[in-house]
CSV table of C-alpha atoms in Angstrom, one decimal:
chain,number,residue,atom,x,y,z
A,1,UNK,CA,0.0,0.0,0.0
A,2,UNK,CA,1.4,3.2,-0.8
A,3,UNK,CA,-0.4,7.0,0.4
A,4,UNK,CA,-0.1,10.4,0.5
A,5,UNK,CA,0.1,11.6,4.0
A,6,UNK,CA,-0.1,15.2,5.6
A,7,UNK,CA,0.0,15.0,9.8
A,8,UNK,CA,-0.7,18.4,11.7
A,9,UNK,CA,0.9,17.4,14.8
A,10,UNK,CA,1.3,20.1,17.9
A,11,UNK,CA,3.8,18.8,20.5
A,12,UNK,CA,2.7,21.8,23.2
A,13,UNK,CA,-0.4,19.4,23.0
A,14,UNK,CA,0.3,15.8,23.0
A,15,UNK,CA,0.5,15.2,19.4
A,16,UNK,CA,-3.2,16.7,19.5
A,17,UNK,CA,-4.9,17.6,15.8
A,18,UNK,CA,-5.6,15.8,12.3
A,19,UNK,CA,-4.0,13.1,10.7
A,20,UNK,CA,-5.0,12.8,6.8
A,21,UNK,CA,-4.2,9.8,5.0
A,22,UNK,CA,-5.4,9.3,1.2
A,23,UNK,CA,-4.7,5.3,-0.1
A,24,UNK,CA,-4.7,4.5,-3.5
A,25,UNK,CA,-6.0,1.2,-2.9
A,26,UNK,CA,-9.0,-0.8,-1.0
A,27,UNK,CA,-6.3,-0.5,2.2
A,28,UNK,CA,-7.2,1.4,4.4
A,29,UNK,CA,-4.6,3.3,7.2
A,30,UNK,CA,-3.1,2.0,10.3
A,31,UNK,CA,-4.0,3.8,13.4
A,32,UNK,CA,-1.5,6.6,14.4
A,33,UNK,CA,0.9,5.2,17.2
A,34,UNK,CA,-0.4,7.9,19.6
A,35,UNK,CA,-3.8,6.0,19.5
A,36,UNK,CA,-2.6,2.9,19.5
A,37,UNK,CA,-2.2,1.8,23.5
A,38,UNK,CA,-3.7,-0.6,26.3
A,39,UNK,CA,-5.0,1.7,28.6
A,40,UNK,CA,-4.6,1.3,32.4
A,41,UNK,CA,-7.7,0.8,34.4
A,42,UNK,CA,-6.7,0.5,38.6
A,43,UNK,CA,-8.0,1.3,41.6
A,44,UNK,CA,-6.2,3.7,43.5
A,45,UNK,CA,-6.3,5.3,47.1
A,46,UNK,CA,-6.7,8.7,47.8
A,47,UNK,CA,-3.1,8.1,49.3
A,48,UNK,CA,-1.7,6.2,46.5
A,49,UNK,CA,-0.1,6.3,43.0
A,50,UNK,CA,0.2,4.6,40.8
A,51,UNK,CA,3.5,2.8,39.0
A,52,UNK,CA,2.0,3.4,35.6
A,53,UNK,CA,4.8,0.4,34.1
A,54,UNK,CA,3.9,-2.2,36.2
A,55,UNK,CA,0.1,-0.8,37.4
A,56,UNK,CA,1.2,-1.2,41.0
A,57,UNK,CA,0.5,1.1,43.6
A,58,UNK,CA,2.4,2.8,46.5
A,59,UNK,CA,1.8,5.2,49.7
A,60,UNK,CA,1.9,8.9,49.0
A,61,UNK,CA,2.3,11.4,51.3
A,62,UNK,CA,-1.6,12.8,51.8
A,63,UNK,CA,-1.7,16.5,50.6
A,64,UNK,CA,-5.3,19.0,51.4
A,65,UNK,CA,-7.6,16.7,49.0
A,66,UNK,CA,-9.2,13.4,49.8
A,67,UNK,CA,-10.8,11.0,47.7
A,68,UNK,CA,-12.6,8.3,47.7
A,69,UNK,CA,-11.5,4.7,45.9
A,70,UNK,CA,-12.3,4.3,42.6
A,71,UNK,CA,-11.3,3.0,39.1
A,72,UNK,CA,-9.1,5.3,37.1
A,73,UNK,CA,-8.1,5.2,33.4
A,74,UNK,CA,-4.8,6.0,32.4
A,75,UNK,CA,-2.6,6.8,29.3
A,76,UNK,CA,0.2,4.5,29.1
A,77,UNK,CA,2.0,6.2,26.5
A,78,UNK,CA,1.5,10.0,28.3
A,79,UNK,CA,1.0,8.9,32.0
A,80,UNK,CA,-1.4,11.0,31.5
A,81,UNK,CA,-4.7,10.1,34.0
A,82,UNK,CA,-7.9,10.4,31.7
A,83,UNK,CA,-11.0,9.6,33.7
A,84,UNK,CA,-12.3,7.9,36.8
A,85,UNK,CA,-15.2,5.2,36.3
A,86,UNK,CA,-17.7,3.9,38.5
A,87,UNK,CA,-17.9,0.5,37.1
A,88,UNK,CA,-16.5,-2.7,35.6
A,89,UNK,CA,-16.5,-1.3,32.3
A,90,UNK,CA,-12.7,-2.0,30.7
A,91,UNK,CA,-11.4,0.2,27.9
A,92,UNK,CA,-9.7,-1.8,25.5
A,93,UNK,CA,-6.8,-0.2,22.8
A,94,UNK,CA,-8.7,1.6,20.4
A,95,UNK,CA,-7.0,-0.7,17.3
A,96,UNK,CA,-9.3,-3.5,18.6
A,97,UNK,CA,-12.3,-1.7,17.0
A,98,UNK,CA,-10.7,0.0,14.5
A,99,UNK,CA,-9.0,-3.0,12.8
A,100,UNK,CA,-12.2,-4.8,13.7
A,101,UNK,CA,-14.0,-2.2,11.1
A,102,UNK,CA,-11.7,-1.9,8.7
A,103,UNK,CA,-11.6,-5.2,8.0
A,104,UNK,CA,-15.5,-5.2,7.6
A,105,UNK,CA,-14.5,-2.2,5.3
A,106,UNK,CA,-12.1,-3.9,3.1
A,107,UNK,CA,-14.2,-7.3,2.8
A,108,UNK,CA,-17.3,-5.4,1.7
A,109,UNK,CA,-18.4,-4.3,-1.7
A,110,UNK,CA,-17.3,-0.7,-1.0
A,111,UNK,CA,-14.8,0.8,-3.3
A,112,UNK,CA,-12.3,2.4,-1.1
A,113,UNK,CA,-9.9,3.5,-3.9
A,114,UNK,CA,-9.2,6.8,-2.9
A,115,UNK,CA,-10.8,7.1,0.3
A,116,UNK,CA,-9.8,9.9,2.8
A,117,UNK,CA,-9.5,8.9,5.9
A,118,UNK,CA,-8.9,11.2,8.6
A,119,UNK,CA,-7.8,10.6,12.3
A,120,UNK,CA,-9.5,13.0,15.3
A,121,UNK,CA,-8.8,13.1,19.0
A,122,UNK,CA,-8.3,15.0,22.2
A,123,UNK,CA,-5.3,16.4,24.3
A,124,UNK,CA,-5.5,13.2,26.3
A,125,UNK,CA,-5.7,10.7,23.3
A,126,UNK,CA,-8.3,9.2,25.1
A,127,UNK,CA,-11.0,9.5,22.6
A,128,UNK,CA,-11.2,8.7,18.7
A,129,UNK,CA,-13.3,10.0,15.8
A,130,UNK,CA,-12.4,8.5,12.2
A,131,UNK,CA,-14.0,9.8,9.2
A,132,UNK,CA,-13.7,8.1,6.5
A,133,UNK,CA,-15.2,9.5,2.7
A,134,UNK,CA,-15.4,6.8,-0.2
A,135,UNK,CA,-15.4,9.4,-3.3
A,136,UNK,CA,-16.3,6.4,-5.9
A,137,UNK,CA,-19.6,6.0,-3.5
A,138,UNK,CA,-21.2,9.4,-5.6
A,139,UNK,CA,-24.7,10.9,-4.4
A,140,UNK,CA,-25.1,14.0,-7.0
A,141,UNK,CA,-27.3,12.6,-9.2
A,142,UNK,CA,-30.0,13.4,-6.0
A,143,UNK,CA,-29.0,16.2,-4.7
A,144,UNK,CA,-27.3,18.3,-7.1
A,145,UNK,CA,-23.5,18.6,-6.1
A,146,UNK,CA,-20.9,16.6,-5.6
A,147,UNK,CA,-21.1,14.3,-2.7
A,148,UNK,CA,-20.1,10.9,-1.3
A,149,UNK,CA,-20.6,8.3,1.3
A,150,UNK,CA,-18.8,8.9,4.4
A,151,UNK,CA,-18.3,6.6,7.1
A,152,UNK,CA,-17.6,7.7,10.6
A,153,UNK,CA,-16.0,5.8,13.3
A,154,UNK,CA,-16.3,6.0,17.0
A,155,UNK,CA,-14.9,5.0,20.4
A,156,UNK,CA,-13.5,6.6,23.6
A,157,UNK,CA,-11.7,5.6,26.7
A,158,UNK,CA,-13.3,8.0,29.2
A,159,UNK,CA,-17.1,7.3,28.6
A,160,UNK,CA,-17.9,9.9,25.9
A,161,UNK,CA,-19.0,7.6,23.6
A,162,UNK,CA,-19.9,4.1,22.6
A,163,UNK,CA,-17.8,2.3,19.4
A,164,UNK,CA,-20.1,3.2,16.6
A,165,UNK,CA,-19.8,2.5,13.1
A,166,UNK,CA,-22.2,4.8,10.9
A,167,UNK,CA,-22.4,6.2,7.7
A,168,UNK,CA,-23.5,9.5,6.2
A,169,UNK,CA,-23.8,11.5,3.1
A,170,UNK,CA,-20.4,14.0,2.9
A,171,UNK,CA,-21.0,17.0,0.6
A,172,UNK,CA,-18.4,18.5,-1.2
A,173,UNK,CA,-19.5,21.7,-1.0
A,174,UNK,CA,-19.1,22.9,2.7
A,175,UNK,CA,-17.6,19.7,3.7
A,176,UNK,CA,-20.7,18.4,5.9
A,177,UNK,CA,-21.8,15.1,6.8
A,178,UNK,CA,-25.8,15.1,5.9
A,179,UNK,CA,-26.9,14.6,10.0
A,180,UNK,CA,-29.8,11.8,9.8
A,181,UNK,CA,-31.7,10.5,12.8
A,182,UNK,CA,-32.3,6.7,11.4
A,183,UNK,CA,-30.3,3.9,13.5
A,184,UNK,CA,-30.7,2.3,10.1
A,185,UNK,CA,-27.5,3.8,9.1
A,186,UNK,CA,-25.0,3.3,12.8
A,187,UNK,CA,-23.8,-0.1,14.6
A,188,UNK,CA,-23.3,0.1,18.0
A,189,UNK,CA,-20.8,-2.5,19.6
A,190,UNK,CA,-20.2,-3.0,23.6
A,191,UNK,CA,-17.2,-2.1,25.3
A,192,UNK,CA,-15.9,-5.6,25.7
A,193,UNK,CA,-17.7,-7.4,22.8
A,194,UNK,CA,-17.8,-7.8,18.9
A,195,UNK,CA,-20.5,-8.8,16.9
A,196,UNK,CA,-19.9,-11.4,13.8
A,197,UNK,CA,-18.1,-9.3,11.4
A,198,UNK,CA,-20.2,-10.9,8.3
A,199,UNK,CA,-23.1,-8.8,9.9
A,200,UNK,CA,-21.2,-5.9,10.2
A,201,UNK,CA,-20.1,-6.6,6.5
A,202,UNK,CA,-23.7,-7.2,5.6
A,203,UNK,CA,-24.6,-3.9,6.8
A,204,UNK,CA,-22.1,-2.2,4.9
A,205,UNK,CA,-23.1,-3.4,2.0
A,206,UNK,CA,-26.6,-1.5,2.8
A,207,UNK,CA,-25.7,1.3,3.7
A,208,UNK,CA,-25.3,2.9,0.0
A,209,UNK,CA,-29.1,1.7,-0.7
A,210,UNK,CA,-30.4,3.7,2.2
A,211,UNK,CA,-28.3,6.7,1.6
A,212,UNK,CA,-29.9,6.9,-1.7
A,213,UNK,CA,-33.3,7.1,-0.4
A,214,UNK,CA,-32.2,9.8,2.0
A,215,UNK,CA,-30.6,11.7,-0.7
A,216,UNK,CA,-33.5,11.4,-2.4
A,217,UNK,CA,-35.9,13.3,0.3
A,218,UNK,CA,-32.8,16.1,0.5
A,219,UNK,CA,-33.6,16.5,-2.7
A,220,UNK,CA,-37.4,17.2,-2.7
A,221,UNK,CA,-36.2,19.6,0.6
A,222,UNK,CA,-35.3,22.3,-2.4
A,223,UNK,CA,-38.8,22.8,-3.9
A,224,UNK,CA,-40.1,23.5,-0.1
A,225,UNK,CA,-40.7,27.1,0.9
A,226,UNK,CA,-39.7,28.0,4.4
A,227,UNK,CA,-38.7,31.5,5.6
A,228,UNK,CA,-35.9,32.6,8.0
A,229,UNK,CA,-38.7,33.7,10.2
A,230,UNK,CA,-39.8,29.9,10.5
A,231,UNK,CA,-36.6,28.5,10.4
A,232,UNK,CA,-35.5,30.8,13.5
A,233,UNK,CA,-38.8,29.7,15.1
A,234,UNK,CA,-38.0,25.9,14.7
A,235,UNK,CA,-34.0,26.8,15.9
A,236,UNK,CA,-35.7,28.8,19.3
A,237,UNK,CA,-37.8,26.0,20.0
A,238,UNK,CA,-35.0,23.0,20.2
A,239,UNK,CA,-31.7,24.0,19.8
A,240,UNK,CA,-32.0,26.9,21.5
A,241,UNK,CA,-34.5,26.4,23.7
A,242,UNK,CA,-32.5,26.2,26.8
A,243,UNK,CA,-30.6,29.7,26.0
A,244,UNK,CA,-31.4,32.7,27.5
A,245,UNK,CA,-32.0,36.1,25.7
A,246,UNK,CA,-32.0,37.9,28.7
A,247,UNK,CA,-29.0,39.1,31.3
A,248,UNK,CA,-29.6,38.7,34.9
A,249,UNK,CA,-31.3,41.9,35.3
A,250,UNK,CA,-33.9,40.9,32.9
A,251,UNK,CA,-32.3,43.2,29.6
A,252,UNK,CA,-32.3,42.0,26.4
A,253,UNK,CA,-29.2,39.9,24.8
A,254,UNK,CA,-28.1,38.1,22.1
A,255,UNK,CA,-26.4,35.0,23.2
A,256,UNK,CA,-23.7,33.7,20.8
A,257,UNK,CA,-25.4,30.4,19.6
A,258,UNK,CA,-28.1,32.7,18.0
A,259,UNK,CA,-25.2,34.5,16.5
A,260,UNK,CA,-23.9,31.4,15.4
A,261,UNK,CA,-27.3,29.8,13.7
A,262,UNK,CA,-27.3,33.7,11.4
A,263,UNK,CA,-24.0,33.2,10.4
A,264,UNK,CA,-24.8,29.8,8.7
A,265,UNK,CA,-28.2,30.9,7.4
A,266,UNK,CA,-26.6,33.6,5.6
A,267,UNK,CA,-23.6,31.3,4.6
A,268,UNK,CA,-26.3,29.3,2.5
A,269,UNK,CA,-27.8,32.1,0.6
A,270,UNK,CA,-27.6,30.1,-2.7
A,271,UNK,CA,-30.0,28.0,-1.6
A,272,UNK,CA,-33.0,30.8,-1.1
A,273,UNK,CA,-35.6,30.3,1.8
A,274,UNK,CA,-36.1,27.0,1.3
A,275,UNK,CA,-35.9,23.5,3.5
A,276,UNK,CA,-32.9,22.6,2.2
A,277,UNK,CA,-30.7,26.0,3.6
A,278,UNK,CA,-32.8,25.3,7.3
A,279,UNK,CA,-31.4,21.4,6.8
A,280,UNK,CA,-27.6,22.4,5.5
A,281,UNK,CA,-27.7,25.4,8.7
A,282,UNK,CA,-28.4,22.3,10.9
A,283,UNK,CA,-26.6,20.0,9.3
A,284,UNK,CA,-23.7,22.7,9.3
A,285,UNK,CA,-24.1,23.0,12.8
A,286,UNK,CA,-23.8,19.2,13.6
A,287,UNK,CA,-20.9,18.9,12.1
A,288,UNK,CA,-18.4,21.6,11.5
A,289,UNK,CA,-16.8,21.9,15.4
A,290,UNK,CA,-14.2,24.8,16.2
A,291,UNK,CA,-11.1,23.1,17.5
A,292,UNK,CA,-10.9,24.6,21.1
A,293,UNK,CA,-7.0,24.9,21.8
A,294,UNK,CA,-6.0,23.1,18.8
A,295,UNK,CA,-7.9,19.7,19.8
A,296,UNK,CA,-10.6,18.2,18.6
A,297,UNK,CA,-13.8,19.0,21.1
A,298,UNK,CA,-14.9,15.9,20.9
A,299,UNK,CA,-17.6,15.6,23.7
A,300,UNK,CA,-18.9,19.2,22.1
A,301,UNK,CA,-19.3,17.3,18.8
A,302,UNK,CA,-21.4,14.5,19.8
A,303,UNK,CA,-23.6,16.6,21.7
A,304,UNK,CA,-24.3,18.8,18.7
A,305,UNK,CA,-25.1,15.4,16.3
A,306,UNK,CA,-27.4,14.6,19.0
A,307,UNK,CA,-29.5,17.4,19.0
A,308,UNK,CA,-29.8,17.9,15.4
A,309,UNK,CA,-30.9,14.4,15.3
A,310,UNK,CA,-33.6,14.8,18.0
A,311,UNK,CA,-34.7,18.4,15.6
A,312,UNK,CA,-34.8,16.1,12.8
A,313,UNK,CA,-37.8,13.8,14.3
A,314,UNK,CA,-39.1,16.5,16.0
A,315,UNK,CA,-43.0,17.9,15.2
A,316,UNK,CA,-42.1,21.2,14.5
A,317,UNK,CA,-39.3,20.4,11.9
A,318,UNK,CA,-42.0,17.5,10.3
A,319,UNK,CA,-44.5,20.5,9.6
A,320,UNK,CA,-42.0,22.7,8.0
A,321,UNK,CA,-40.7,20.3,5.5
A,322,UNK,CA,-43.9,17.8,4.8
């Protein structure tokens, strides 16, 4: 296998930021050695540390805090601790899952040639978010621009997220995944099991069928009439609907999510008031994160997914856009 590779690397942060890799070839990337570790899951003492070669413990000296015992995941590469967990749960190494879905990758009928696979993660390298875009897997004939199937990969050692498998329309255009709310299109695996990977395979192999059929209702979101006024309205009542617009002494404000959601409506001008520009401002909004002190935010990011998704089924976006 041979590739083109471009690393953004910032040592003041633990090797935090992007790894690109394009393959030329239905192989896809390792993962980085920075992501590729046992963790360390111990208990530990409120007067004890922890030997982080061997995972023993010793006395410390007690200083002003106390704690209580509790389980307590560590970095082996950093010695860097990265949470505490209240249960039996046991991170694995984050190549478990990812080799385990690469493989279901490369066996299915999905043309990788090309693919783009890029590498996400946090100060702590305790979390990981692949995305992965197939450009030989082509959508435009739906929805008018250039667009493929992208396929996103998830997992974390400090309980931000389940391993996940999904797949999602990527557009070209303003380089956004197309946010759905179907578990049609996601595989969920447990922390300490794997399913068959001929299912996973299977499911693969679906997941350009169903992406058709939802780039097929993006499409009819065009022809839709719906005016800033009642896009604003639908934005109030979900994603905003736990913002204030009001200081403490009851005056008038404009908090800086609203500011936010403006910003993207006018971005997608082009598309005229219309379903479609309420759907890429949410969409937008899902999925393009600022990197908060050069490191992916990633906790910030699934929250975001998640409540686009819950807009998505909700009432008030169903009467806008049917």
């Amino acid at each position: 296998m041979s590739y083109n590779e471009t690393e953004v690397l910032n040592a003041s942060k633990a090797l935090v930021a992007v790894r690109n890799l394009i393959t030329d070839c239905n192989v896809l990337p390792d993962l980085p050695a920075y992501l590729n570790y046992e963790p360390l899951v111990t208990t530990r003492k409120a007067d004890e540390e922890i030997d982080l070669d061997t995972g023993e413990t010793k006395p410390i000296e007690q200083e002003t805090e106390t704690r209580d015992d509790r389980f307590i995941v560590y970095n082996r590469l950093t010695g860097k601790e990265i949470n505490s967990i209240g249960s039996v749960a046991k991170p694995v190494n984050h190549e478990f899952f990812y080799n385990y879905c690469r493989e279901a990758l490369e066996k299915s009928d999905l043309d990788l040639t090309n693919a783009r696979t890029t590498f996400h993660t946090d100060p702590l390298h305790a979390n990981l978010y692949v995305k992965i875009v197939l450009p030989n897997v082509d959508f435009a004939k739906y929805i008018g621009d250039k667009s493929h199937l992208q396929i996103n990969i998830l997992a974390s050692h400090d309980g931000s997220s389940k391993r996940v498998i999904s797949a999602e329309i990527h557009r070209l255009f303003c380089e956004n995944g197309c946010t759905h709310a179907t578990d049609v299109l996601s595989q969920n695996q447990r922390q300490t099991k794997f399913s068959d990977i001929r299912m996973l395979v299977n499911k693969l192999n679906s997941y350009p069928r169903f992406l058709e059929t939802h780039a097929e209702q993006l499409a009819m979101l065009r022809t839709k009439k719906v005016t800033q006024d009642q896009a604003f309205n639908l934005f109030k009542a979900t994603l905003l609907k736990n913002i204030k617009f009001e200081d403490s002494k009851g005056k008038p404000k404009t908090p800086k999510a609203f500011t936010n959601l403006v910003r993207l409506w006018n971005k997608y001008e082009l598309d005229g008031d219309t379903a479609w520009r309420m759907y890429n401002v949410l969409t937008d909004y899902a999925t393009h994160i600022e990197n908060e002190n050069n490191a992916f935010p990633f906790r910030k990011f699934l929250g975001n997914r998640k409540q686009v998704a819950e807009v998505l089924v909700s009432k008030e976006y169903a009467k806008l856009v049917t």
